[in-house]
């Protein structure tokens, strides 16, 4: 199960992005996903994550199960499965 949480600033409340990982991977700075339009510095391994807007300290808020990624569907295979068989009356 993947978990996701918002990276929120203690000082100004700004959400710089999210951290998404499994419990086994650990919720670490390397799994930081900046929000759209993020203008801050992406932290390197071992660095602390800071607020994009005011460089204040951040915390992880609203830790929850990550939404499932959309399934990749092979349309050609799906059409073959749906095609009715001819010559057999129901
Ligand atoms: Zn801030």
mmCIF file with all atom_site columns, C-alpha atoms and ligand atoms in Angstrom:
data_model
loop_
_atom_site.group_PDB
_atom_site.id
_atom_site.type_symbol
_atom_site.label_atom_id
_atom_site.label_alt_id
_atom_site.label_comp_id
_atom_site.label_asym_id
_atom_site.label_entity_id
_atom_site.label_seq_id
_atom_site.pdbx_PDB_ins_code
_atom_site.Cartn_x
_atom_site.Cartn_y
_atom_site.Cartn_z
_atom_site.occupancy
_atom_site.B_iso_or_equiv
_atom_site.pdbx_formal_charge
_atom_site.auth_seq_id
_atom_site.auth_comp_id
_atom_site.auth_asym_id
_atom_site.auth_atom_id
_atom_site.pdbx_PDB_model_num
ATOM   1  C  CA  . UNK A 1 1  ? 0.000   0.000   0.000   1.00 0.00 ? 1  UNK A CA  1
ATOM   2  C  CA  . UNK A 1 2  ? 1.331   3.385   -1.008  1.00 0.00 ? 2  UNK A CA  1
ATOM   3  C  CA  . UNK A 1 3  ? 0.911   6.308   1.347   1.00 0.00 ? 3  UNK A CA  1
ATOM   4  C  CA  . UNK A 1 4  ? 0.815   9.971   0.468   1.00 0.00 ? 4  UNK A CA  1
ATOM   5  C  CA  . UNK A 1 5  ? 0.990   13.043  2.685   1.00 0.00 ? 5  UNK A CA  1
ATOM   6  C  CA  . UNK A 1 6  ? 1.084   16.787  2.132   1.00 0.00 ? 6  UNK A CA  1
ATOM   7  C  CA  . UNK A 1 7  ? 4.315   18.642  2.917   1.00 0.00 ? 7  UNK A CA  1
ATOM   8  C  CA  . UNK A 1 8  ? 3.022   21.644  4.855   1.00 0.00 ? 8  UNK A CA  1
ATOM   9  C  CA  . UNK A 1 9  ? 4.841   24.599  6.414   1.00 0.00 ? 9  UNK A CA  1
ATOM   10 C  CA  . UNK A 1 10 ? 4.737   25.154  10.192  1.00 0.00 ? 10 UNK A CA  1
ATOM   11 C  CA  . UNK A 1 11 ? 5.061   28.908  9.711   1.00 0.00 ? 11 UNK A CA  1
ATOM   12 C  CA  . UNK A 1 12 ? 2.835   29.870  6.799   1.00 0.00 ? 12 UNK A CA  1
ATOM   13 C  CA  . UNK A 1 13 ? 0.748   26.753  6.093   1.00 0.00 ? 13 UNK A CA  1
ATOM   14 C  CA  . UNK A 1 14 ? 1.834   26.558  2.456   1.00 0.00 ? 14 UNK A CA  1
ATOM   15 C  CA  . UNK A 1 15 ? 1.781   23.087  0.881   1.00 0.00 ? 15 UNK A CA  1
ATOM   16 C  CA  . UNK A 1 16 ? 4.956   22.664  -1.194  1.00 0.00 ? 16 UNK A CA  1
ATOM   17 C  CA  . UNK A 1 17 ? 4.104   19.215  -2.488  1.00 0.00 ? 17 UNK A CA  1
ATOM   18 C  CA  . UNK A 1 18 ? 3.634   15.654  -1.331  1.00 0.00 ? 18 UNK A CA  1
ATOM   19 C  CA  . UNK A 1 19 ? 5.665   12.711  -0.200  1.00 0.00 ? 19 UNK A CA  1
ATOM   20 C  CA  . UNK A 1 20 ? 4.549   9.369   -1.555  1.00 0.00 ? 20 UNK A CA  1
ATOM   21 C  CA  . UNK A 1 21 ? 6.064   6.005   -0.695  1.00 0.00 ? 21 UNK A CA  1
ATOM   22 C  CA  . UNK A 1 22 ? 5.335   2.660   0.891   1.00 0.00 ? 22 UNK A CA  1
ATOM   23 C  CA  . UNK A 1 23 ? 6.030   2.032   4.575   1.00 0.00 ? 23 UNK A CA  1
ATOM   24 C  CA  . UNK A 1 24 ? 8.886   -0.266  3.531   1.00 0.00 ? 24 UNK A CA  1
ATOM   25 C  CA  . UNK A 1 25 ? 10.501  2.460   1.410   1.00 0.00 ? 25 UNK A CA  1
ATOM   26 C  CA  . UNK A 1 26 ? 10.039  5.005   4.187   1.00 0.00 ? 26 UNK A CA  1
ATOM   27 C  CA  . UNK A 1 27 ? 8.598   8.467   3.811   1.00 0.00 ? 27 UNK A CA  1
ATOM   28 C  CA  . UNK A 1 28 ? 11.823  10.260  2.963   1.00 0.00 ? 28 UNK A CA  1
ATOM   29 C  CA  . UNK A 1 29 ? 12.911  13.443  1.251   1.00 0.00 ? 29 UNK A CA  1
ATOM   30 C  CA  . UNK A 1 30 ? 13.812  11.490  -1.900  1.00 0.00 ? 30 UNK A CA  1
ATOM   31 C  CA  . UNK A 1 31 ? 10.155  10.632  -2.445  1.00 0.00 ? 31 UNK A CA  1
ATOM   32 C  CA  . UNK A 1 32 ? 9.132   14.314  -2.414  1.00 0.00 ? 32 UNK A CA  1
ATOM   33 C  CA  . UNK A 1 33 ? 6.854   15.257  -5.317  1.00 0.00 ? 33 UNK A CA  1
ATOM   34 C  CA  . UNK A 1 34 ? 6.688   19.033  -5.773  1.00 0.00 ? 34 UNK A CA  1
ATOM   35 C  CA  . UNK A 1 35 ? 3.310   20.615  -6.452  1.00 0.00 ? 35 UNK A CA  1
ATOM   36 C  CA  . UNK A 1 36 ? 2.556   21.936  -9.967  1.00 0.00 ? 36 UNK A CA  1
ATOM   37 C  CA  . UNK A 1 37 ? 4.435   25.195  -10.437 1.00 0.00 ? 37 UNK A CA  1
ATOM   38 C  CA  . UNK A 1 38 ? 6.887   24.486  -7.590  1.00 0.00 ? 38 UNK A CA  1
ATOM   39 C  CA  . UNK A 1 39 ? 9.625   27.128  -7.532  1.00 0.00 ? 39 UNK A CA  1
ATOM   40 C  CA  . UNK A 1 40 ? 11.670  25.956  -4.557  1.00 0.00 ? 40 UNK A CA  1
ATOM   41 C  CA  . UNK A 1 41 ? 14.811  23.886  -4.485  1.00 0.00 ? 41 UNK A CA  1
ATOM   42 C  CA  . UNK A 1 42 ? 14.375  20.138  -4.784  1.00 0.00 ? 42 UNK A CA  1
ATOM   43 C  CA  . UNK A 1 43 ? 16.180  18.663  -1.776  1.00 0.00 ? 43 UNK A CA  1
ATOM   44 C  CA  . UNK A 1 44 ? 19.053  16.249  -2.301  1.00 0.00 ? 44 UNK A CA  1
ATOM   45 C  CA  . UNK A 1 45 ? 19.511  13.098  -0.235  1.00 0.00 ? 45 UNK A CA  1
ATOM   46 C  CA  . UNK A 1 46 ? 20.336  14.004  3.365   1.00 0.00 ? 46 UNK A CA  1
ATOM   47 C  CA  . UNK A 1 47 ? 19.049  17.566  3.055   1.00 0.00 ? 47 UNK A CA  1
ATOM   48 C  CA  . UNK A 1 48 ? 16.075  18.874  4.981   1.00 0.00 ? 48 UNK A CA  1
ATOM   49 C  CA  . UNK A 1 49 ? 12.933  19.770  3.134   1.00 0.00 ? 49 UNK A CA  1
ATOM   50 C  CA  . UNK A 1 50 ? 11.965  23.411  3.656   1.00 0.00 ? 50 UNK A CA  1
ATOM   51 C  CA  . UNK A 1 51 ? 8.942   25.479  2.731   1.00 0.00 ? 51 UNK A CA  1
ATOM   52 C  CA  . UNK A 1 52 ? 9.006   26.661  -0.863  1.00 0.00 ? 52 UNK A CA  1
ATOM   53 C  CA  . UNK A 1 53 ? 7.535   30.055  0.072   1.00 0.00 ? 53 UNK A CA  1
ATOM   54 C  CA  . UNK A 1 54 ? 9.207   31.087  3.355   1.00 0.00 ? 54 UNK A CA  1
ATOM   55 C  CA  . UNK A 1 55 ? 11.904  28.369  3.855   1.00 0.00 ? 55 UNK A CA  1
ATOM   56 C  CA  . UNK A 1 56 ? 10.261  27.493  7.169   1.00 0.00 ? 56 UNK A CA  1
ATOM   57 C  CA  . UNK A 1 57 ? 10.240  23.997  8.655   1.00 0.00 ? 57 UNK A CA  1
ATOM   58 C  CA  . UNK A 1 58 ? 7.685   21.576  7.233   1.00 0.00 ? 58 UNK A CA  1
ATOM   59 C  CA  . UNK A 1 59 ? 5.678   18.616  8.479   1.00 0.00 ? 59 UNK A CA  1
ATOM   60 C  CA  . UNK A 1 60 ? 3.740   15.814  6.841   1.00 0.00 ? 60 UNK A CA  1
ATOM   61 C  CA  . UNK A 1 61 ? -0.009  16.343  7.056   1.00 0.00 ? 61 UNK A CA  1
ATOM   62 C  CA  . UNK A 1 62 ? -3.018  14.217  6.152   1.00 0.00 ? 62 UNK A CA  1
ATOM   63 C  CA  . UNK A 1 63 ? -1.127  10.965  5.622   1.00 0.00 ? 63 UNK A CA  1
ATOM   64 C  CA  . UNK A 1 64 ? -3.446  8.703   3.656   1.00 0.00 ? 64 UNK A CA  1
ATOM   65 C  CA  . UNK A 1 65 ? -3.581  5.816   1.231   1.00 0.00 ? 65 UNK A CA  1
ATOM   66 C  CA  . UNK A 1 66 ? -2.417  6.957   -2.223  1.00 0.00 ? 66 UNK A CA  1
ATOM   67 C  CA  . UNK A 1 67 ? -4.994  6.777   -5.016  1.00 0.00 ? 67 UNK A CA  1
ATOM   68 C  CA  . UNK A 1 68 ? -4.507  3.873   -7.370  1.00 0.00 ? 68 UNK A CA  1
ATOM   69 C  CA  . UNK A 1 69 ? -2.791  4.601   -10.653 1.00 0.00 ? 69 UNK A CA  1
ATOM   70 C  CA  . UNK A 1 70 ? -4.939  4.094   -13.743 1.00 0.00 ? 70 UNK A CA  1
ATOM   71 C  CA  . UNK A 1 71 ? -4.655  0.655   -15.247 1.00 0.00 ? 71 UNK A CA  1
ATOM   72 C  CA  . UNK A 1 72 ? -2.884  0.299   -18.553 1.00 0.00 ? 72 UNK A CA  1
ATOM   73 C  CA  . UNK A 1 73 ? -5.319  -1.453  -20.860 1.00 0.00 ? 73 UNK A CA  1
ATOM   74 C  CA  . UNK A 1 74 ? -4.330  -3.283  -24.024 1.00 0.00 ? 74 UNK A CA  1
ATOM   75 C  CA  . UNK A 1 75 ? -7.196  -2.193  -26.287 1.00 0.00 ? 75 UNK A CA  1
ATOM   76 C  CA  . UNK A 1 76 ? -6.468  -4.784  -28.973 1.00 0.00 ? 76 UNK A CA  1
ATOM   77 C  CA  . UNK A 1 77 ? -6.629  -7.589  -26.407 1.00 0.00 ? 77 UNK A CA  1
ATOM   78 C  CA  . UNK A 1 78 ? -9.799  -6.112  -24.893 1.00 0.00 ? 78 UNK A CA  1
ATOM   79 C  CA  . UNK A 1 79 ? -11.529 -6.016  -28.297 1.00 0.00 ? 79 UNK A CA  1
ATOM   80 C  CA  . UNK A 1 80 ? -10.705 -9.672  -28.904 1.00 0.00 ? 80 UNK A CA  1
ATOM   81 C  CA  . UNK A 1 81 ? -12.298 -10.584 -25.588 1.00 0.00 ? 81 UNK A CA  1
ATOM   82 C  CA  . UNK A 1 82 ? -15.469 -8.634  -26.358 1.00 0.00 ? 82 UNK A CA  1
ATOM   83 C  CA  . UNK A 1 83 ? -15.932 -9.801  -29.933 1.00 0.00 ? 83 UNK A CA  1
ATOM   84 C  CA  . UNK A 1 84 ? -18.991 -12.093 -30.124 1.00 0.00 ? 84 UNK A CA  1
ATOM   85 C  CA  . UNK A 1 85 ? -18.456 -15.500 -31.619 1.00 0.00 ? 85 UNK A CA  1
ATOM   86 C  CA  . UNK A 1 86 ? -20.206 -15.972 -34.945 1.00 0.00 ? 86 UNK A CA  1
ATOM   87 C  CA  . UNK A 1 87 ? -22.217 -18.985 -35.920 1.00 0.00 ? 87 UNK A CA  1
ATOM   88 C  CA  . UNK A 1 88 ? -23.463 -19.762 -32.441 1.00 0.00 ? 88 UNK A CA  1
ATOM   89 C  CA  . UNK A 1 89 ? -27.052 -18.801 -31.782 1.00 0.00 ? 89 UNK A CA  1
ATOM   90 C  CA  . UNK A 1 90 ? -27.774 -17.989 -28.208 1.00 0.00 ? 90 UNK A CA  1
HETATM 91 ZN ZN1 . LIG B 2 .  ? 6.202   28.645  4.723   1.00 0.00 ? 1  LIG B ZN1 1
#
